Amino acid sequence: MTELRQRVAHEPDAPPEDKESESEAKVDGETASDSESRTESAPLPVPADDTPEVLNRALSNLSSRWKNWWVRGILTLAMIAFFFIIIYLGPMVLMIIVMCVQIKCFHEIITIGYNVYHSYDLPWFRTLSWYFLLCVNYFFYGETVTDYFFTLVQREEPLRILSKYHRFISFTLYLIGFCMFVLSLVKKHYRLQFYMFGWTHVTLLIVVTQSHLVIHNLFEGMIWFIVPISCVICNDIMAYMFGFFFGRTPLIKLSPKKTWEGFIGGFFATVVFGLLLSYVMSGYRCFVCPVEYNNDTNSFTVDCEPSDLFRLQEYNIPGVIQSVIGWKTVRMYPFQIHSIALSTFASLIGPFGGFFASGFKRAFKIKDFANTIPGHGGIMDRFDCQYLMATFVNVYIASFIRGPNPSKLIQQFLTLRPDQQLHIFNTLQSHLIDKGMLTSAIEDE
């Protein structure tokens, strides 16, 4: 033992080049393992209980389990009531709410990143994060305005110029932010600064892109906005209820409170709910008609002749089911069949957005993204599944529902030069003559 101590004491120091490389590594930035160890040793503080004092007094005699149940239930009903109110206020208010939710979700995720690495005092991190949010929103909302408010844009000279060079302006704004990031690089913070650069861009991809798709779904018709969101809400509520009362079998380690009983019960309840909600909403034009901008009144309109998708049709019931219910046919809207696909996705795949968020929170040892809503956490805690659902609905509409839009084609046609318009007119006329659709008109002439 004495010999071993003497050998260690007389052991030569590390070579100079090793010391130099070690000090250089510390200057250039910490390793991933160092960063992880700091994160693990210094978890973010758990938000304090912000339950309203009125509820705390009213529920003081209950156990923590039942108290949480009542708090979540009451706040859920309040949020559902608020959801109905903003639907009643119309598409413009819905778009503003989507924008506010997007900003709040971005703020919650970026704040986590800032709190984790706050001690490093990264230069310009928060400023650049919000600048990139502004750039991405300018790009997406500019595309939306040009697409859905075409006649308004063409009528105003400044808007027409901005529309014409919109993508170039958007790219220029992003390049300015990119150059600002490069100029902000500090030698001892290189790695962490690139971590946060990637953090910001992934957050933009998840939050801003998905909220943009939500607005696109809204313009296809309020029903494409309300039914998917309602299915996610229903699944979240029913999975919680089934899990609370009947849950015994754990579903996934990322969310220990999730159970197979809640997952399966939520699935069947959501499918039934989607069918019933779709049946009710398909009978109202204000829900099924695309949201369009009326240039005469400078307002949104939702009046149209409903498509076949929202007209009752008779369907034959399979023989196996006939023997059980005794019906041979059933009258339903075709949209109800699509609602089965929407509610199935909301029940089986949508929860993985929540599992992803749970994994993210566990990585940084936090309970919720924020404490905005008592019993629920932050806004992002409520919308982690909604963003995944928005992407699916947009892809579903583009793949199975949406066809060519004649009004948009005419809008683009009117922006062409007169000689280009004449060329298209002659081409279209020749095509219709070949099909025999203009024969009678030519013979009359």
PDB file of C-alpha atoms in Angstrom, residues 204-379:
ATOM      1  CA  LEU A 204     -39.748  27.147 -34.637  1.00  0.00           C
ATOM      2  CA  LEU A 205     -40.320  23.987 -36.674  1.00  0.00           C
ATOM      3  CA  ILE A 206     -42.570  22.431 -34.043  1.00  0.00           C
ATOM      4  CA  VAL A 207     -44.538  25.508 -32.989  1.00  0.00           C
ATOM      5  CA  VAL A 208     -44.709  28.041 -35.826  1.00  0.00           C
ATOM      6  CA  THR A 209     -45.056  25.608 -38.726  1.00  0.00           C
ATOM      7  CA  GLN A 210     -47.831  23.682 -37.001  1.00  0.00           C
ATOM      8  CA  SER A 211     -49.781  26.806 -36.020  1.00  0.00           C
ATOM      9  CA  HIS A 212     -49.573  27.928 -39.643  1.00  0.00           C
ATOM     10  CA  LEU A 213     -51.136  24.612 -40.692  1.00  0.00           C
ATOM     11  CA  VAL A 214     -53.914  25.125 -38.118  1.00  0.00           C
ATOM     12  CA  ILE A 215     -54.872  28.376 -39.877  1.00  0.00           C
ATOM     13  CA  HIS A 216     -54.813  26.656 -43.273  1.00  0.00           C
ATOM     14  CA  ASN A 217     -57.175  23.995 -41.915  1.00  0.00           C
ATOM     15  CA  LEU A 218     -59.438  26.754 -40.646  1.00  0.00           C
ATOM     16  CA  PHE A 219     -59.738  28.281 -44.116  1.00  0.00           C
ATOM     17  CA  GLU A 220     -60.891  24.926 -45.492  1.00  0.00           C
ATOM     18  CA  GLY A 221     -63.927  25.176 -43.229  1.00  0.00           C
ATOM     19  CA  MET A 222     -64.514  25.609 -39.503  1.00  0.00           C
ATOM     20  CA  ILE A 223     -65.385  21.924 -39.243  1.00  0.00           C
ATOM     21  CA  TRP A 224     -61.810  20.979 -40.206  1.00  0.00           C
ATOM     22  CA  PHE A 225     -60.607  23.158 -37.337  1.00  0.00           C
ATOM     23  CA  ILE A 226     -63.162  22.322 -34.642  1.00  0.00           C
ATOM     24  CA  VAL A 227     -63.555  18.532 -35.055  1.00  0.00           C
ATOM     25  CA  PRO A 228     -59.816  17.632 -34.883  1.00  0.00           C
ATOM     26  CA  ILE A 229     -59.188  19.940 -31.929  1.00  0.00           C
ATOM     27  CA  SER A 230     -62.296  18.638 -30.143  1.00  0.00           C
ATOM     28  CA  CYS A 231     -61.239  15.012 -30.747  1.00  0.00           C
ATOM     29  CA  VAL A 232     -57.864  15.662 -29.115  1.00  0.00           C
ATOM     30  CA  ILE A 233     -59.562  17.377 -26.168  1.00  0.00           C
ATOM     31  CA  CYS A 234     -62.073  14.530 -25.842  1.00  0.00           C
ATOM     32  CA  ASN A 235     -59.337  11.897 -25.975  1.00  0.00           C
ATOM     33  CA  ASP A 236     -57.300  13.724 -23.353  1.00  0.00           C
ATOM     34  CA  ILE A 237     -60.293  13.999 -21.024  1.00  0.00           C
ATOM     35  CA  MET A 238     -61.641  10.475 -21.527  1.00  0.00           C
ATOM     36  CA  ALA A 239     -58.215   8.843 -21.283  1.00  0.00           C
ATOM     37  CA  TYR A 240     -57.719  10.685 -17.987  1.00  0.00           C
ATOM     38  CA  MET A 241     -61.171   9.628 -16.732  1.00  0.00           C
ATOM     39  CA  PHE A 242     -60.796   5.965 -17.696  1.00  0.00           C
ATOM     40  CA  GLY A 243     -57.281   5.930 -16.306  1.00  0.00           C
ATOM     41  CA  PHE A 244     -58.334   7.643 -13.062  1.00  0.00           C
ATOM     42  CA  PHE A 245     -61.151   5.210 -12.283  1.00  0.00           C
ATOM     43  CA  PHE A 246     -60.062   1.984 -14.007  1.00  0.00           C
ATOM     44  CA  GLY A 247     -56.342   2.366 -14.725  1.00  0.00           C
ATOM     45  CA  ARG A 248     -54.161  -0.461 -13.488  1.00  0.00           C
ATOM     46  CA  THR A 249     -51.687  -1.310 -16.282  1.00  0.00           C
ATOM     47  CA  PRO A 250     -48.904   1.234 -17.025  1.00  0.00           C
ATOM     48  CA  LEU A 251     -48.734   2.279 -20.665  1.00  0.00           C
ATOM     49  CA  ILE A 252     -45.347   3.940 -21.130  1.00  0.00           C
ATOM     50  CA  LYS A 253     -42.463   4.787 -18.815  1.00  0.00           C
ATOM     51  CA  LEU A 254     -42.258   8.379 -20.051  1.00  0.00           C
ATOM     52  CA  SER A 255     -45.692   9.031 -18.509  1.00  0.00           C
ATOM     53  CA  PRO A 256     -46.121   6.748 -15.470  1.00  0.00           C
ATOM     54  CA  LYS A 257     -49.716   7.913 -14.900  1.00  0.00           C
ATOM     55  CA  LYS A 258     -50.823   6.822 -18.389  1.00  0.00           C
ATOM     56  CA  THR A 259     -52.488   3.404 -18.446  1.00  0.00           C
ATOM     57  CA  TRP A 260     -53.670   0.962 -21.092  1.00  0.00           C
ATOM     58  CA  GLU A 261     -57.198   1.193 -19.691  1.00  0.00           C
ATOM     59  CA  GLY A 262     -57.202   4.954 -20.220  1.00  0.00           C
ATOM     60  CA  PHE A 263     -55.636   4.640 -23.676  1.00  0.00           C
ATOM     61  CA  ILE A 264     -58.184   2.076 -24.932  1.00  0.00           C
ATOM     62  CA  GLY A 265     -61.177   3.711 -23.242  1.00  0.00           C
ATOM     63  CA  GLY A 266     -60.176   7.104 -24.642  1.00  0.00           C
ATOM     64  CA  PHE A 267     -59.948   5.629 -28.146  1.00  0.00           C
ATOM     65  CA  PHE A 268     -63.503   4.241 -28.249  1.00  0.00           C
ATOM     66  CA  ALA A 269     -64.977   7.314 -26.558  1.00  0.00           C
ATOM     67  CA  THR A 270     -63.221   9.644 -29.024  1.00  0.00           C
ATOM     68  CA  VAL A 271     -64.418   7.740 -32.113  1.00  0.00           C
ATOM     69  CA  VAL A 272     -68.021   7.877 -30.909  1.00  0.00           C
ATOM     70  CA  PHE A 273     -67.649  11.545 -30.000  1.00  0.00           C
ATOM     71  CA  GLY A 274     -66.178  12.346 -33.429  1.00  0.00           C
ATOM     72  CA  LEU A 275     -69.101  10.657 -35.211  1.00  0.00           C
ATOM     73  CA  LEU A 276     -71.704  12.529 -33.166  1.00  0.00           C
ATOM     74  CA  LEU A 277     -69.993  15.924 -33.393  1.00  0.00           C
ATOM     75  CA  SER A 278     -69.489  15.545 -37.157  1.00  0.00           C
ATOM     76  CA  TYR A 279     -73.163  14.669 -37.623  1.00  0.00           C
ATOM     77  CA  VAL A 280     -74.281  17.792 -35.761  1.00  0.00           C
ATOM     78  CA  MET A 281     -71.832  20.184 -37.438  1.00  0.00           C
ATOM     79  CA  SER A 282     -72.283  18.860 -40.996  1.00  0.00           C
ATOM     80  CA  GLY A 283     -75.803  20.271 -41.092  1.00  0.00           C
ATOM     81  CA  TYR A 284     -74.699  23.911 -40.708  1.00  0.00           C
ATOM     82  CA  ARG A 285     -73.226  25.949 -43.540  1.00  0.00           C
ATOM     83  CA  CYS A 286     -71.297  28.182 -41.166  1.00  0.00           C
ATOM     84  CA  PHE A 287     -69.189  25.167 -40.218  1.00  0.00           C
ATOM     85  CA  VAL A 288     -68.778  23.339 -43.547  1.00  0.00           C
ATOM     86  CA  CYS A 289     -68.204  26.224 -45.971  1.00  0.00           C
ATOM     87  CA  PRO A 290     -64.638  27.416 -46.665  1.00  0.00           C
ATOM     88  CA  VAL A 291     -63.702  30.669 -44.959  1.00  0.00           C
ATOM     89  CA  GLU A 292     -63.303  33.295 -47.694  1.00  0.00           C
ATOM     90  CA  TYR A 293     -62.587  36.993 -47.709  1.00  0.00           C
ATOM     91  CA  ASN A 294     -65.285  39.222 -49.206  1.00  0.00           C
ATOM     92  CA  ASN A 295     -63.738  42.270 -50.865  1.00  0.00           C
ATOM     93  CA  ASP A 296     -67.048  44.147 -51.056  1.00  0.00           C
ATOM     94  CA  THR A 297     -67.685  44.024 -47.321  1.00  0.00           C
ATOM     95  CA  ASN A 298     -64.022  43.648 -46.235  1.00  0.00           C
ATOM     96  CA  SER A 299     -64.978  40.734 -44.011  1.00  0.00           C
ATOM     97  CA  PHE A 300     -64.901  36.945 -43.867  1.00  0.00           C
ATOM     98  CA  THR A 301     -67.798  34.935 -45.285  1.00  0.00           C
ATOM     99  CA  VAL A 302     -68.713  31.296 -44.717  1.00  0.00           C
ATOM    100  CA  ASP A 303     -71.699  30.972 -47.050  1.00  0.00           C
ATOM    101  CA  CYS A 304     -71.758  28.453 -49.887  1.00  0.00           C
ATOM    102  CA  GLU A 305     -73.582  25.475 -51.353  1.00  0.00           C
ATOM    103  CA  PRO A 306     -72.362  22.503 -49.258  1.00  0.00           C
ATOM    104  CA  SER A 307     -70.387  19.922 -51.183  1.00  0.00           C
ATOM    105  CA  ASP A 308     -71.355  16.240 -51.395  1.00  0.00           C
ATOM    106  CA  LEU A 309     -69.129  15.673 -48.395  1.00  0.00           C
ATOM    107  CA  PHE A 310     -71.755  17.378 -46.232  1.00  0.00           C
ATOM    108  CA  ARG A 311     -74.955  15.924 -47.710  1.00  0.00           C
ATOM    109  CA  LEU A 312     -76.749  12.961 -46.174  1.00  0.00           C
ATOM    110  CA  GLN A 313     -76.285   9.710 -48.081  1.00  0.00           C
ATOM    111  CA  GLU A 314     -77.505   6.178 -47.549  1.00  0.00           C
ATOM    112  CA  TYR A 315     -74.960   3.462 -46.817  1.00  0.00           C
ATOM    113  CA  ASN A 316     -75.451  -0.316 -46.657  1.00  0.00           C
ATOM    114  CA  ILE A 317     -74.483  -1.892 -43.349  1.00  0.00           C
ATOM    115  CA  PRO A 318     -72.297  -5.046 -43.494  1.00  0.00           C
ATOM    116  CA  GLY A 319     -74.197  -8.276 -42.927  1.00  0.00           C
ATOM    117  CA  VAL A 320     -72.394  -9.126 -39.687  1.00  0.00           C
ATOM    118  CA  ILE A 321     -73.453  -5.853 -38.099  1.00  0.00           C
ATOM    119  CA  GLN A 322     -76.989  -6.126 -39.554  1.00  0.00           C
ATOM    120  CA  SER A 323     -77.629  -9.250 -37.492  1.00  0.00           C
ATOM    121  CA  VAL A 324     -76.670  -7.350 -34.321  1.00  0.00           C
ATOM    122  CA  ILE A 325     -78.457  -4.001 -34.747  1.00  0.00           C
ATOM    123  CA  GLY A 326     -81.214  -5.059 -37.158  1.00  0.00           C
ATOM    124  CA  TRP A 327     -80.619  -2.198 -39.632  1.00  0.00           C
ATOM    125  CA  LYS A 328     -79.844  -2.728 -43.322  1.00  0.00           C
ATOM    126  CA  THR A 329     -78.940   0.843 -44.219  1.00  0.00           C
ATOM    127  CA  VAL A 330     -77.941   3.993 -42.402  1.00  0.00           C
ATOM    128  CA  ARG A 331     -78.081   7.653 -43.437  1.00  0.00           C
ATOM    129  CA  MET A 332     -74.980   9.644 -42.603  1.00  0.00           C
ATOM    130  CA  TYR A 333     -72.734  12.372 -43.926  1.00  0.00           C
ATOM    131  CA  PRO A 334     -69.607  11.283 -45.851  1.00  0.00           C
ATOM    132  CA  PHE A 335     -67.624  13.578 -43.574  1.00  0.00           C
ATOM    133  CA  GLN A 336     -68.481  11.279 -40.686  1.00  0.00           C
ATOM    134  CA  ILE A 337     -66.419   8.558 -42.354  1.00  0.00           C
ATOM    135  CA  HIS A 338     -63.495  10.971 -42.513  1.00  0.00           C
ATOM    136  CA  SER A 339     -64.104  11.841 -38.867  1.00  0.00           C
ATOM    137  CA  ILE A 340     -63.339   8.211 -37.983  1.00  0.00           C
ATOM    138  CA  ALA A 341     -59.867   8.675 -39.472  1.00  0.00           C
ATOM    139  CA  LEU A 342     -59.425  11.974 -37.608  1.00  0.00           C
ATOM    140  CA  SER A 343     -60.578  10.605 -34.247  1.00  0.00           C
ATOM    141  CA  THR A 344     -58.491   7.440 -34.683  1.00  0.00           C
ATOM    142  CA  PHE A 345     -55.369   9.515 -35.267  1.00  0.00           C
ATOM    143  CA  ALA A 346     -56.231  11.744 -32.301  1.00  0.00           C
ATOM    144  CA  SER A 347     -56.532   8.638 -30.095  1.00  0.00           C
ATOM    145  CA  LEU A 348     -53.695   6.389 -31.293  1.00  0.00           C
ATOM    146  CA  ILE A 349     -51.012   8.718 -32.662  1.00  0.00           C
ATOM    147  CA  GLY A 350     -51.899  12.071 -31.087  1.00  0.00           C
ATOM    148  CA  PRO A 351     -50.876  10.971 -27.557  1.00  0.00           C
ATOM    149  CA  PHE A 352     -47.328  10.430 -28.821  1.00  0.00           C
ATOM    150  CA  GLY A 353     -47.059  14.213 -29.027  1.00  0.00           C
ATOM    151  CA  GLY A 354     -47.730  14.206 -25.297  1.00  0.00           C
ATOM    152  CA  PHE A 355     -45.209  11.404 -24.736  1.00  0.00           C
ATOM    153  CA  PHE A 356     -42.630  13.401 -26.696  1.00  0.00           C
ATOM    154  CA  ALA A 357     -43.305  16.420 -24.484  1.00  0.00           C
ATOM    155  CA  SER A 358     -43.041  14.208 -21.370  1.00  0.00           C
ATOM    156  CA  GLY A 359     -39.649  12.957 -22.515  1.00  0.00           C
ATOM    157  CA  PHE A 360     -38.524  16.529 -23.116  1.00  0.00           C
ATOM    158  CA  LYS A 361     -39.621  17.593 -19.624  1.00  0.00           C
ATOM    159  CA  ARG A 362     -37.970  14.580 -18.029  1.00  0.00           C
ATOM    160  CA  ALA A 363     -34.725  15.398 -19.809  1.00  0.00           C
ATOM    161  CA  PHE A 364     -34.639  18.711 -17.914  1.00  0.00           C
ATOM    162  CA  LYS A 365     -36.288  17.438 -14.730  1.00  0.00           C
ATOM    163  CA  ILE A 366     -39.303  19.723 -14.876  1.00  0.00           C
ATOM    164  CA  LYS A 367     -42.928  18.861 -14.152  1.00  0.00           C
ATOM    165  CA  ASP A 368     -44.586  21.258 -16.624  1.00  0.00           C
ATOM    166  CA  PHE A 369     -43.536  23.724 -19.287  1.00  0.00           C
ATOM    167  CA  ALA A 370     -44.943  26.539 -17.124  1.00  0.00           C
ATOM    168  CA  ASN A 371     -47.615  27.160 -14.481  1.00  0.00           C
ATOM    169  CA  THR A 372     -49.988  29.204 -16.633  1.00  0.00           C
ATOM    170  CA  ILE A 373     -53.047  26.993 -16.042  1.00  0.00           C
ATOM    171  CA  PRO A 374     -53.519  25.567 -12.515  1.00  0.00           C
ATOM    172  CA  GLY A 375     -53.659  21.773 -12.567  1.00  0.00           C
ATOM    173  CA  HIS A 376     -52.631  21.640 -16.226  1.00  0.00           C
ATOM    174  CA  GLY A 377     -49.250  23.372 -16.453  1.00  0.00           C
ATOM    175  CA  GLY A 378     -48.336  25.639 -19.340  1.00  0.00           C
ATOM    176  CA  ILE A 379     -50.008  26.323 -22.660  1.00  0.00           C
TER     177      ILE A 379
END
